[in-house]
Coordinates of C-alpha atoms in Angstrom, one line a residue:
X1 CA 0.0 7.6 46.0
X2 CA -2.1 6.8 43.0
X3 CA -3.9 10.4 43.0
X4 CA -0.4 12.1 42.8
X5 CA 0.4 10.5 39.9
X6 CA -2.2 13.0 38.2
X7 CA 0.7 16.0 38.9
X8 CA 3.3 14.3 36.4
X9 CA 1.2 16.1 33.9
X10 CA 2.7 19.1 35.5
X11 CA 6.0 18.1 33.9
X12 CA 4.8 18.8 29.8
X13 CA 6.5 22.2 28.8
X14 CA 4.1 24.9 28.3
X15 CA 4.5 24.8 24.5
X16 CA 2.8 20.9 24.4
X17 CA -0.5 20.4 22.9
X18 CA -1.8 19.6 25.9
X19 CA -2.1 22.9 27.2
X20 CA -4.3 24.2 23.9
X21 CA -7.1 21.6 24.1
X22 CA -10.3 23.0 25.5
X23 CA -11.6 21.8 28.8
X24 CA -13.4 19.3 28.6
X25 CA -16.7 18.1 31.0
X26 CA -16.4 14.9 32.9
X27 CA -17.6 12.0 31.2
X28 CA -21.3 10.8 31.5
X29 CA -20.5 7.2 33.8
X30 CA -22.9 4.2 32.6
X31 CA -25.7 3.2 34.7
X32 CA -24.0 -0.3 34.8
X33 CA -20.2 -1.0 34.0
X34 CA -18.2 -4.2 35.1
X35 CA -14.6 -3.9 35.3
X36 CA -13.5 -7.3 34.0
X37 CA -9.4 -6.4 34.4
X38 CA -10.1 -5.4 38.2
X39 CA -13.0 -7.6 38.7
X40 CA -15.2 -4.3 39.5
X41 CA -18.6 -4.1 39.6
X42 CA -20.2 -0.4 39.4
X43 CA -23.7 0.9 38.8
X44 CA -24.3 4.8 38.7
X45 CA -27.2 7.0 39.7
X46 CA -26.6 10.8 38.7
X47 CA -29.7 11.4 41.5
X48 CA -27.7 9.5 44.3
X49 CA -24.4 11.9 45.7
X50 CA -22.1 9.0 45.9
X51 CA -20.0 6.0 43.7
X52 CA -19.7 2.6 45.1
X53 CA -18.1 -0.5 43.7
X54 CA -18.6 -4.3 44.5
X55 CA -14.7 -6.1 44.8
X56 CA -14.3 -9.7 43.5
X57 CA -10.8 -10.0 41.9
X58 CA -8.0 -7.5 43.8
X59 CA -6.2 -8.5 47.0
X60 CA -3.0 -7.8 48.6
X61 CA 0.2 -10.7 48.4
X62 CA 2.9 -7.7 49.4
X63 CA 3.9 -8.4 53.0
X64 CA 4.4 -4.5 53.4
X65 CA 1.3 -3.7 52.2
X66 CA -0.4 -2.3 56.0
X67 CA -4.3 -3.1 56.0
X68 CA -3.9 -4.9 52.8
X69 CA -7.4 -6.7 54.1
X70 CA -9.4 -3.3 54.1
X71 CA -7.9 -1.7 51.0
X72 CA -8.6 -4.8 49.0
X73 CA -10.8 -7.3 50.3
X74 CA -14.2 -6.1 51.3
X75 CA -16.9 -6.7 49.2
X76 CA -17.9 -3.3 48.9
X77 CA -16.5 0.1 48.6
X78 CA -18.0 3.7 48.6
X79 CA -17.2 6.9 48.5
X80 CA -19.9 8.3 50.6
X81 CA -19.4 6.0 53.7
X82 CA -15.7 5.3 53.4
X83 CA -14.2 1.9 55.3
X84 CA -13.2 1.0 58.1
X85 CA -9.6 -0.2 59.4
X86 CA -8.7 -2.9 62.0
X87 CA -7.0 -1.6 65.2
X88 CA -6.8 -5.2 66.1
X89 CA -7.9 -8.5 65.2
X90 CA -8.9 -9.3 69.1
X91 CA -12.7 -9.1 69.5
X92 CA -15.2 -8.0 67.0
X93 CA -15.6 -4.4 67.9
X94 CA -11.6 -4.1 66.9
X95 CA -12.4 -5.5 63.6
X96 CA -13.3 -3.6 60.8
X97 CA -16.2 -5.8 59.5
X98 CA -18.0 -3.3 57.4
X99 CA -18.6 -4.9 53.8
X100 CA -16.9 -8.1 55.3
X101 CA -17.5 -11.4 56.1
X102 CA -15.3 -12.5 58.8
X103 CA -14.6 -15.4 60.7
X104 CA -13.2 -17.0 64.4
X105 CA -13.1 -19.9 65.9
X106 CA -15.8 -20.3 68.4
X107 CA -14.9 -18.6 71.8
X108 CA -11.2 -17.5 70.7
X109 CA -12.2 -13.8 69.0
X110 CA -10.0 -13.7 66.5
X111 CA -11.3 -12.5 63.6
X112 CA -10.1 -12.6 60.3
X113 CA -11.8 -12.2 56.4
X114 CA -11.6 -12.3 52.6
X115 CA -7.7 -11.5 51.9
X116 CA -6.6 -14.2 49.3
X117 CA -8.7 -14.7 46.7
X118 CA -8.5 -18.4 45.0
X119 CA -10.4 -18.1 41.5
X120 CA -12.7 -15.2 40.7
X121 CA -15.5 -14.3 37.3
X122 CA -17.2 -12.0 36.6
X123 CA -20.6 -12.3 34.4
X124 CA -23.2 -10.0 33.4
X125 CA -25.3 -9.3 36.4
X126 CA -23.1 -10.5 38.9
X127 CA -19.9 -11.5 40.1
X128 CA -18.0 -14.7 42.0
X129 CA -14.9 -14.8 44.4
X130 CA -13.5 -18.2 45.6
X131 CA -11.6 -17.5 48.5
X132 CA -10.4 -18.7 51.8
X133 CA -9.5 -18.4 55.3
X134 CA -7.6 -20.7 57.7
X135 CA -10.4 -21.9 58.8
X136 CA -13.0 -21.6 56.0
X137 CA -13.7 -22.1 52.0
X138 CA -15.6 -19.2 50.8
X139 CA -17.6 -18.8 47.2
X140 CA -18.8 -15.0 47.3
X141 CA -21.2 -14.0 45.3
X142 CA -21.7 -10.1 44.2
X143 CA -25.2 -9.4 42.6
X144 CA -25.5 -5.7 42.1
X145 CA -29.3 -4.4 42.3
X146 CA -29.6 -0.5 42.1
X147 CA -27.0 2.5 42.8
X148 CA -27.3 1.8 46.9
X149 CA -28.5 -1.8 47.0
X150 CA -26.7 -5.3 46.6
X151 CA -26.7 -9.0 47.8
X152 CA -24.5 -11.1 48.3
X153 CA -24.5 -14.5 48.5
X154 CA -21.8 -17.2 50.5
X155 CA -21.2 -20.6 50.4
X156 CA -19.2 -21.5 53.3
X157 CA -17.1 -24.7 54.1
X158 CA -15.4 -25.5 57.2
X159 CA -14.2 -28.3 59.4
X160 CA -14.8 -25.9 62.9
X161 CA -16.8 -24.1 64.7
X162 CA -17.0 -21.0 64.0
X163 CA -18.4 -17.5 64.8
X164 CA -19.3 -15.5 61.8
X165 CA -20.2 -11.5 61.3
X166 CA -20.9 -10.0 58.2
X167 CA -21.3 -6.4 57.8
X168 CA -23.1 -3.5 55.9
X169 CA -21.7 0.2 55.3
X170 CA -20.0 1.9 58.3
X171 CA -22.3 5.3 59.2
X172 CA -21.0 7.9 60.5
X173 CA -20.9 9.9 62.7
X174 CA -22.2 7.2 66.0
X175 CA -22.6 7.6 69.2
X176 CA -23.9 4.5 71.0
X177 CA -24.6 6.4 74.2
X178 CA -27.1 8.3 72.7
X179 CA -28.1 6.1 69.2
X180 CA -29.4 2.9 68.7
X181 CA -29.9 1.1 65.3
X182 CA -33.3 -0.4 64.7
X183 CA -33.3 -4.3 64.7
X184 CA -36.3 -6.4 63.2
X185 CA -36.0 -10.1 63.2
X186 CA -34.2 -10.3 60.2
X187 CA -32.3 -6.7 59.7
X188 CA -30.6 -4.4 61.3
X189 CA -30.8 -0.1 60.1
X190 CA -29.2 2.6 61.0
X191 CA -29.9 6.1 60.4
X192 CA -28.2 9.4 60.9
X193 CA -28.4 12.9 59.3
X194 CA -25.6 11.5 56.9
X195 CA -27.1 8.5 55.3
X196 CA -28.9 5.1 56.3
X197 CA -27.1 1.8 56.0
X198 CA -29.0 -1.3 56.5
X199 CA -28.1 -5.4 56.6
X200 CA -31.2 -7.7 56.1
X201 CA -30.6 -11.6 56.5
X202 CA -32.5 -13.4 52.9
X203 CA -32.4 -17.0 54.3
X204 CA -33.2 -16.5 58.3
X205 CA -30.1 -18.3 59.4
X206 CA -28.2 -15.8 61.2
X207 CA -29.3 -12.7 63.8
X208 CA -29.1 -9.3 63.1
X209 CA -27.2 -7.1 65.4
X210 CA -24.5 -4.0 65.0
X211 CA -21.0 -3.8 66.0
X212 CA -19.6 -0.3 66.9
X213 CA -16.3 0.6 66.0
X214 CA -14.1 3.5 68.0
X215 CA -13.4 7.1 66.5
X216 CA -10.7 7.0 63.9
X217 CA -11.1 3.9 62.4
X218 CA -13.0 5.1 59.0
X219 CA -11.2 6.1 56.4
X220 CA -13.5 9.4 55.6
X221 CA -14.6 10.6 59.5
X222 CA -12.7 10.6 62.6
X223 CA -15.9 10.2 64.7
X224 CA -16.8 6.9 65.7
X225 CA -19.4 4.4 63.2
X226 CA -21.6 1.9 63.5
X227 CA -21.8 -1.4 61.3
X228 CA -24.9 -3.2 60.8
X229 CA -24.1 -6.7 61.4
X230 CA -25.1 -10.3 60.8
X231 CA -24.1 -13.0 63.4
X232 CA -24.4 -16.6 63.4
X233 CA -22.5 -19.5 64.9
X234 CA -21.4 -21.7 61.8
X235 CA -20.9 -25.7 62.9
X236 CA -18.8 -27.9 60.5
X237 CA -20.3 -28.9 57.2
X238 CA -21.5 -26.3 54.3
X239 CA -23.6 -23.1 54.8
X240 CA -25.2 -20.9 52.5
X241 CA -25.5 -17.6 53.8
X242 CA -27.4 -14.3 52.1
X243 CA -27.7 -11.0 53.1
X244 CA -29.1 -7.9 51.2
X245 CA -27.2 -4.5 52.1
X246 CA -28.4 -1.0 51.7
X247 CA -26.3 2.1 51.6
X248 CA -27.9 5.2 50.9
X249 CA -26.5 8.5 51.2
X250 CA -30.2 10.1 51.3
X251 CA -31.6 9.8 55.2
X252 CA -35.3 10.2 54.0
X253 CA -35.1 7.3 52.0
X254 CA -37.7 4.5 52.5
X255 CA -36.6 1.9 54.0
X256 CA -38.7 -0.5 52.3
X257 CA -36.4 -0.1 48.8
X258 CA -34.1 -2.5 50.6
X259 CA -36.1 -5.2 50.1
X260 CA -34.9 -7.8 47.9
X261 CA -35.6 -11.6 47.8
X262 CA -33.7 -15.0 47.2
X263 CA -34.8 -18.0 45.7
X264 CA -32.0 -21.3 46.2
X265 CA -32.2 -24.0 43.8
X266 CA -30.7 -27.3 43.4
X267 CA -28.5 -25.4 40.5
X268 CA -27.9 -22.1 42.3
X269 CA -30.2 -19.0 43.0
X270 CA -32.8 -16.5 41.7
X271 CA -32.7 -12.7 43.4
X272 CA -35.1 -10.9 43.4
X273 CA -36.0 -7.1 43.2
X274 CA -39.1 -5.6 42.0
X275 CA -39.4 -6.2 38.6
X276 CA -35.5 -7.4 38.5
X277 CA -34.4 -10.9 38.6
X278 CA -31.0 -12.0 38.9
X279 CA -30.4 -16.2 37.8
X280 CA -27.0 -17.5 39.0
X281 CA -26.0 -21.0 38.3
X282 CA -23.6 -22.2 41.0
X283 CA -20.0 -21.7 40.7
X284 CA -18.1 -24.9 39.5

């Protein structure tokens, strides 16, 4: 709908100005630009074939707006690996958790995720969402790293029990009969001719793991993806959970440029990477 909108241009008679100006090239993106209106949170590398964004503001309140959840609330969007949509909320491989943190009570497999969002800010090196579930209070944050790498940062509050899945970048295309992501004790990587996409736990709370997701259910390929996934069981109280997530449109790449590190504080956290540090006061 929105890329149509490029065709009323169509509707300026030949003899408008428009139609004498050179051509121009496409504008030169910054390596770093935060959308503070759309609560966007871009960084650019001309060297890497794809643009992705980090979501902290936008959801859907329109009843008739289908997959609202997807189109809006994930934490992440690219245009290399696309996003997933829910055939159902039954069971987690119906689910579309890619760039989601999602939520059910313990043994029932229903599965829900960020679609209201409560309060949101956005400040130089990252971002914050407060947001919730009918069964959780969420603080989100969004700490963009490189062109392919961020983390992200939860502080969850719930009077359940609760299972909880958080996942990476969709890849595609995945066949499970025949492909297998590679699990360490804290992350989990998968790797095709297309890209690698990889979820590594920062805190050691929760176990890495994948979800696969059935052909046409990504918004790019028909053939069927894998999500690297983080899984824990979440009992009442407050939880702080961290993940880094790598998605990289170049195969060969080391997997080691993943890495990234979290320090937690008393008054927040410190992240990590290479020569980059990140400080985040917690959200008040």
């Amino acid at each position: 709908m929105w890329a149509f909108k490029l065709f009323t241009i169509l509707e300026l008679p030949a003899a408008d100005p428009y139609w004498q100006l050179p051509a121009a090239g496409y504008p030169a993106l910054p390596a770093r630009s935060n959308q503070t209106a759309g609560g966007m949170q871009f960084i650019v590398d001309p060297a890497i074939p794809q643009h992705v964004f980090l979501a902290s503001k936008q959801f859907p309140i329109a009843k008739l707006m289908y997959h609202g959840q997807e189109k809006y609330g994930k934490f992440a969007y690219s245009s290399h690996f696309g996003f997933n949509l829910s055939r159902d909320t039954q069971y987690i491989q119906q689910f579309a958790i890619d760039n989601a943190l999602a939520f059910s009570i313990a043994g029932q497999d229903q599965f829900t995720s960020r679609r209201v969002i409560d309060a949101s800010q956005m400040y130089a090196d990252y971002a914050v969402s407060v947001w919730h579930t009918t069964t959780a209070q969420v603080v989100t944050y969004l700490v963009p790293l490189t062109a392919t790498l961020h983390v992200r940062i939860h502080e969850v509050t719930t009077a359940f029990t609760l299972d909880a899945y958080e996942g990476g970048f969709p890849l595609t295309p995945w066949n499970p009969k025949h492909q297998t992501p590679a699990t360490t004790a804290h992350s989990t990587s998968a790797v095709n001719r297309e890209a690698v996409s990889t979820i590594t736990d920062l805190l050691a709370n929760r176990q890495p793991t994948h979800v696969d997701q059935g052909p046409n259910t990504n918004l790019i390929s028909p053939e069927k993806n894998v999500v690297p996934a983080l899984y824990t069981q979440l009992t009442p109280g407050r939880h702080i959970l961290a993940c880094a997530v790598l998605g990289d449109p170049r195969p060969g790449m080391a997997l080691a440029d993943a890495d990234a590190q979290l320090s937690v504080t008393t008054t927040g956290y410190a992240v990590h990477n290479g020569a980059q540090t990140v400080t985040i006061p917690r959200y008040q």
